[in-house]
C-alpha positions as protocol buffer text, in pm:
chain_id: "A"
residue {
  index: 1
  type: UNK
  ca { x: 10752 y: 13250 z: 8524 }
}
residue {
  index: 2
  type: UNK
  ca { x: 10965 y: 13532 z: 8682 }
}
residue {
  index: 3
  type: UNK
  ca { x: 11288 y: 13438 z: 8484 }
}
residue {
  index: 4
  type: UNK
  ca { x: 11109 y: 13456 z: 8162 }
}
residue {
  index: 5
  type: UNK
  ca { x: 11106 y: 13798 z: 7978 }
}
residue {
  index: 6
  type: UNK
  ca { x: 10875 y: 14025 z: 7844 }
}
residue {
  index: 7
  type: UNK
  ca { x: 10957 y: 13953 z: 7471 }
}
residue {
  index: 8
  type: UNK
  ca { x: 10997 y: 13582 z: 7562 }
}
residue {
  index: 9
  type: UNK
  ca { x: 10660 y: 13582 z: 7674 }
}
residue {
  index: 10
  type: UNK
  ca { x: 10553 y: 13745 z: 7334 }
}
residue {
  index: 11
  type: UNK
  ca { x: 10731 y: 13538 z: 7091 }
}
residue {
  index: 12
  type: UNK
  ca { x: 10628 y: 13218 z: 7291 }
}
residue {
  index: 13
  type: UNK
  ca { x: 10278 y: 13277 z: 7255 }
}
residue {
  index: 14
  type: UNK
  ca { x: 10279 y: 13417 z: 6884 }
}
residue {
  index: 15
  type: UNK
  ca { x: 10481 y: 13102 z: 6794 }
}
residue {
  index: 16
  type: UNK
  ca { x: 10198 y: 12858 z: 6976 }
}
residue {
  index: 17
  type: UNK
  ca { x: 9952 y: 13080 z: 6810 }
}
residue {
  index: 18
  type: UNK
  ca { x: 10100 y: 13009 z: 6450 }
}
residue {
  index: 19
  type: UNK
  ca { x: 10230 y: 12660 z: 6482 }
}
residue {
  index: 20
  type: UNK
  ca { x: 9799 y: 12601 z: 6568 }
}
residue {
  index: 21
  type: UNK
  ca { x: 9680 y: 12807 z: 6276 }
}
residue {
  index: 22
  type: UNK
  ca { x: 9938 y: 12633 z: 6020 }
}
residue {
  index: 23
  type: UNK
  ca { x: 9811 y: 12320 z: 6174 }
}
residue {
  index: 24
  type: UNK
  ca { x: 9494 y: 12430 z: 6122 }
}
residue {
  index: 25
  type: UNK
  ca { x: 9536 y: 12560 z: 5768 }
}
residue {
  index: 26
  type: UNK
  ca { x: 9727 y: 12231 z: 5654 }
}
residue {
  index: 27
  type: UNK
  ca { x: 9372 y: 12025 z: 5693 }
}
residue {
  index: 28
  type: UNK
  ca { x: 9285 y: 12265 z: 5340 }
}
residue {
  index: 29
  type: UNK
  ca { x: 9551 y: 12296 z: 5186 }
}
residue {
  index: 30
  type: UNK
  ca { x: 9689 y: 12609 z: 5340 }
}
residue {
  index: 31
  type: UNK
  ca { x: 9889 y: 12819 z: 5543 }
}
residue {
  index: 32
  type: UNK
  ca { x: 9830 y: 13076 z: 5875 }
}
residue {
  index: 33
  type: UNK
  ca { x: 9953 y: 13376 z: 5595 }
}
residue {
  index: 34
  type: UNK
  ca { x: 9744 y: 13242 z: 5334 }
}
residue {
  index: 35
  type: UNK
  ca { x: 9424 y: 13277 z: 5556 }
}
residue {
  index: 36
  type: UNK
  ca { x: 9563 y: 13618 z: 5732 }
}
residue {
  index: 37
  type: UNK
  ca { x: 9624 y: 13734 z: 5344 }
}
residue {
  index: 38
  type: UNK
  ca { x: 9220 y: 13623 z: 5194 }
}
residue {
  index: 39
  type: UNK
  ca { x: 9101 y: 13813 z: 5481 }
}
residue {
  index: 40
  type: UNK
  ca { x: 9258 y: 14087 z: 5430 }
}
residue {
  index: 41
  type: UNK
  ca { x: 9093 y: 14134 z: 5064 }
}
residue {
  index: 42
  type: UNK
  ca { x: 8764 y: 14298 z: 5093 }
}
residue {
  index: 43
  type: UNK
  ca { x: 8531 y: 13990 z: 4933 }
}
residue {
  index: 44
  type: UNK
  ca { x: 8339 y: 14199 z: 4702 }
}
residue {
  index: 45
  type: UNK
  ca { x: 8552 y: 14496 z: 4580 }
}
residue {
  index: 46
  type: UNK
  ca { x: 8903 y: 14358 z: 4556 }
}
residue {
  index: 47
  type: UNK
  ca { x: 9167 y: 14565 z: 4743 }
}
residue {
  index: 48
  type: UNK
  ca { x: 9507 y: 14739 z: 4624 }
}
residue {
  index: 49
  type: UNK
  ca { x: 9768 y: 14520 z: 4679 }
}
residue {
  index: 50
  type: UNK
  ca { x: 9961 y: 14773 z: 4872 }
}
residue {
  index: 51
  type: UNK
  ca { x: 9659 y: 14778 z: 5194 }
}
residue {
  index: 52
  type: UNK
  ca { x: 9729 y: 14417 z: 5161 }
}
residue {
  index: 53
  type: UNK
  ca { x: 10064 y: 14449 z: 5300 }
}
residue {
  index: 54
  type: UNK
  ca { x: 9996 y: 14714 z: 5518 }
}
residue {
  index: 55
  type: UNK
  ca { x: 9718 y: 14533 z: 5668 }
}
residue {
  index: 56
  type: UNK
  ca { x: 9932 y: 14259 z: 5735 }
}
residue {
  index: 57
  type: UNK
  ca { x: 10246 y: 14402 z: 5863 }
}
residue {
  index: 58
  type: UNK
  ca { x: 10428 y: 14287 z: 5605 }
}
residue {
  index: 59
  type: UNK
  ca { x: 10714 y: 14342 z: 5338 }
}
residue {
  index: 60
  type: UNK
  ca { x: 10594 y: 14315 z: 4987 }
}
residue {
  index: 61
  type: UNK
  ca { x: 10839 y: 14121 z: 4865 }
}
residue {
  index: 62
  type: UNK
  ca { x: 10698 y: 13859 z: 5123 }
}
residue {
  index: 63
  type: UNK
  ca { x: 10320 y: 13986 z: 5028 }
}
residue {
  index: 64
  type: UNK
  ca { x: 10449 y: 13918 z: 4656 }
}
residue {
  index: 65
  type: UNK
  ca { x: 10533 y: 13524 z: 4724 }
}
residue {
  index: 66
  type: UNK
  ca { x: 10215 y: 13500 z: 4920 }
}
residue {
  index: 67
  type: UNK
  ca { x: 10016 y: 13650 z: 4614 }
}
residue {
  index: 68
  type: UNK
  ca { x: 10182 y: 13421 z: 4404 }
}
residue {
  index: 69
  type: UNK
  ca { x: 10094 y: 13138 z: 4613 }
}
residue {
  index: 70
  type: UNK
  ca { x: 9734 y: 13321 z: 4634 }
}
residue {
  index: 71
  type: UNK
  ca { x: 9722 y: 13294 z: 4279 }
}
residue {
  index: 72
  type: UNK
  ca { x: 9874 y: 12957 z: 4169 }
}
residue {
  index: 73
  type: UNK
  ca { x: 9589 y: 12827 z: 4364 }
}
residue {
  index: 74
  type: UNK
  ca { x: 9308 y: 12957 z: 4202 }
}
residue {
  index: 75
  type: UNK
  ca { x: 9226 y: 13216 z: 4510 }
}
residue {
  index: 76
  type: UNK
  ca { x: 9289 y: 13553 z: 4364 }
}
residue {
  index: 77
  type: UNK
  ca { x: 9268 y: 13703 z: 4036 }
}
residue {
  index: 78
  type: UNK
  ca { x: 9466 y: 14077 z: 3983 }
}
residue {
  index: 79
  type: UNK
  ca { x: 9324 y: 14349 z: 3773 }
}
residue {
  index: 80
  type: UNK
  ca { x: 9464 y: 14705 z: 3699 }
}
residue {
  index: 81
  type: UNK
  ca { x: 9358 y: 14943 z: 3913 }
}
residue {
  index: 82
  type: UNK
  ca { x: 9080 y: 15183 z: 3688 }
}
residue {
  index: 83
  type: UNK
  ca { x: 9147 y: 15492 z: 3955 }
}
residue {
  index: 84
  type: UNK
  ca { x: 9551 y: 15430 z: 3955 }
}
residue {
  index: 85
  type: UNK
  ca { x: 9680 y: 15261 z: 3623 }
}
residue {
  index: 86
  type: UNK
  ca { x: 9996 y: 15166 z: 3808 }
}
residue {
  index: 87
  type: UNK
  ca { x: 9814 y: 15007 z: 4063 }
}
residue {
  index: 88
  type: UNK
  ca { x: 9703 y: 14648 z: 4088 }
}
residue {
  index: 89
  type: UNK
  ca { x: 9373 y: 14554 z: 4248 }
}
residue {
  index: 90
  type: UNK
  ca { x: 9350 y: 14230 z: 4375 }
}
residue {
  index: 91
  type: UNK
  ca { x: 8994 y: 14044 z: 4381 }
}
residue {
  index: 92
  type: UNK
  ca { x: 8872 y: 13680 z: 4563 }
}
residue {
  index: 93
  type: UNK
  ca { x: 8765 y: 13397 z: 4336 }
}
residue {
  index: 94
  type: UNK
  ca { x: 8492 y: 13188 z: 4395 }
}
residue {
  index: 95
  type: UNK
  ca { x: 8713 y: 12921 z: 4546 }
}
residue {
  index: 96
  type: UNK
  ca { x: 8890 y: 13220 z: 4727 }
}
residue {
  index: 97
  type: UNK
  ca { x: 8572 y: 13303 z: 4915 }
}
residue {
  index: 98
  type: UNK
  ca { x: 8490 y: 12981 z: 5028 }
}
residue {
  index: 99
  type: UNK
  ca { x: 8883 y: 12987 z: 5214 }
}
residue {
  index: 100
  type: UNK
  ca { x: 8850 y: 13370 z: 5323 }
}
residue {
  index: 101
  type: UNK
  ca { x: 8518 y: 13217 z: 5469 }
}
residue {
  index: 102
  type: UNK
  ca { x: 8705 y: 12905 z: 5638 }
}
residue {
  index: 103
  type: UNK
  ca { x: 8972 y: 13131 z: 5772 }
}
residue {
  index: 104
  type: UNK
  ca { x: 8708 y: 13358 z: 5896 }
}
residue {
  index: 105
  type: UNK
  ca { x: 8527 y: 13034 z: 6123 }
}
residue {
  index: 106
  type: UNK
  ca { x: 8892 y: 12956 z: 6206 }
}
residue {
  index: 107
  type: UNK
  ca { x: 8995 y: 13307 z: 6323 }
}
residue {
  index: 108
  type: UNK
  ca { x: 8676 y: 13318 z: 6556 }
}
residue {
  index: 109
  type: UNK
  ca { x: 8662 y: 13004 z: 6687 }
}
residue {
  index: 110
  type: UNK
  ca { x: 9015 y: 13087 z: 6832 }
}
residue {
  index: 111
  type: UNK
  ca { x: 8843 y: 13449 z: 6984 }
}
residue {
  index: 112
  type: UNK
  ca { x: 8509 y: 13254 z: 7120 }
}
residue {
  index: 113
  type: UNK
  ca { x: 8724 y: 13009 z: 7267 }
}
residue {
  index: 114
  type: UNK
  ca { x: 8981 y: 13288 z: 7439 }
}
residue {
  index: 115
  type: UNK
  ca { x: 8672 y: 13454 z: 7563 }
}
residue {
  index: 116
  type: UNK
  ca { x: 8493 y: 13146 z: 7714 }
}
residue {
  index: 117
  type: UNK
  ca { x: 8841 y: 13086 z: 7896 }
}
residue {
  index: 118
  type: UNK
  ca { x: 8949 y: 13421 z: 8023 }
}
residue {
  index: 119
  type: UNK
  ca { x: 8772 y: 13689 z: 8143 }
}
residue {
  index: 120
  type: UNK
  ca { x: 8673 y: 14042 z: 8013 }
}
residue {
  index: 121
  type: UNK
  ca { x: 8812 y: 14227 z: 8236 }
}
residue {
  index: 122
  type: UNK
  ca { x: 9165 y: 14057 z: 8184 }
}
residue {
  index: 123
  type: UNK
  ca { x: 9124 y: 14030 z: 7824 }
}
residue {
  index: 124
  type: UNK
  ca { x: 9072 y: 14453 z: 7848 }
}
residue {
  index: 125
  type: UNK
  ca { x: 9413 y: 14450 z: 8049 }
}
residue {
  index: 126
  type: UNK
  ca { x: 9628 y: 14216 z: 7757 }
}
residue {
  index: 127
  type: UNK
  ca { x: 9442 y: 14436 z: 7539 }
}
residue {
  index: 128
  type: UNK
  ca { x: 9602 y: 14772 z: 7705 }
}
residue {
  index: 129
  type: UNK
  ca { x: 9919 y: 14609 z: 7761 }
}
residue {
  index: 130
  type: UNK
  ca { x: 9962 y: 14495 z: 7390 }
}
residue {
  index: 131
  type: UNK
  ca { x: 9854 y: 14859 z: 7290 }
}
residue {
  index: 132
  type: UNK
  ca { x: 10105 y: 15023 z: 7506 }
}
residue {
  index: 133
  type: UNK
  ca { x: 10386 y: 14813 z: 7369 }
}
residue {
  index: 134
  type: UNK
  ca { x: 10282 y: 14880 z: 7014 }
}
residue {
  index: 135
  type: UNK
  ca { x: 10267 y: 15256 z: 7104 }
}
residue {
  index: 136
  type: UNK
  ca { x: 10594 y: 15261 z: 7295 }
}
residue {
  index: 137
  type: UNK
  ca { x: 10749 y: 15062 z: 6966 }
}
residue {
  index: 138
  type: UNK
  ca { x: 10598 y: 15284 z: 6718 }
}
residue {
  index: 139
  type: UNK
  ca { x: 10712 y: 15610 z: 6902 }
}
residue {
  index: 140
  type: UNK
  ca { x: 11091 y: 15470 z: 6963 }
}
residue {
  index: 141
  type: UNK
  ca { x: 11019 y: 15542 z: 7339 }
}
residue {
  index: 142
  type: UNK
  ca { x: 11213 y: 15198 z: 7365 }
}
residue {
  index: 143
  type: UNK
  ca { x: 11575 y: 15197 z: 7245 }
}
């Protein structure tokens, strides 16, 4: 463990953490950004697409496949903003529910299971530790 970097360390674990949600997400039909995307759409009010992207830390032209995908299957519909007419608002179906609702099980079944495995006290130190890396990233205190 002492060769192995910070960054490794990271990467390793977001990779493990993936590869078990796609694994996960196959058994309906679906995909880790799929899930992470229907739970980031409020269920009853829809959502602009641009909080989508920004709640996902991602680029919109990758948000714009995964809406795509979103909408191919019958998950979301899009409707024109009424505040914003450039704006798109993008709203759950039925069948989109019932998935945001599977991802949702998913998503804490992972946290119940970290918690009944590791303690609170060290989950409170990964949690400061992750925060202080996003904080030293965001304010280029790094490179």
């Amino acid at each position: 463990m002492k060769d192995k970097t910070i960054d490794y360390i990271l990467r390793a674990t977001w990779q493990a953490v993936a590869r078990m949600y796609n694994e996960e997400a196959s058994k309906f039909e679906g995909s880790m950004a799929i899930g992470f995307a229907l739970l980031s759409i409020d269920k009853e009010n829809g959502t602009p697409s641009t909080n989508i992207s920004n709640r996902m830390g991602m680029e919109p032209t990758s948000l714009t496949r995964t809406l795509k995908t979103l909408e191919e299957k019958g998950l979301i519909i899009r409707k024109k903003n009424p505040e914003d007419g450039r704006g798109v608002l993008i709203y759950l179906t039925q069948l989109g529910k019932e998935k945001r609702a599977q991802s949702k099980e998913t998503v804490l079944i992972f946290n119940e299971t970290i918690k009944k495995n590791i303690s609170e006290e060290k989950l409170n130190h990964f949690f400061e530790v992750a925060e202080t890396i996003n904080d030293l990233i965001t304010e280029k205190k790094i490179f």
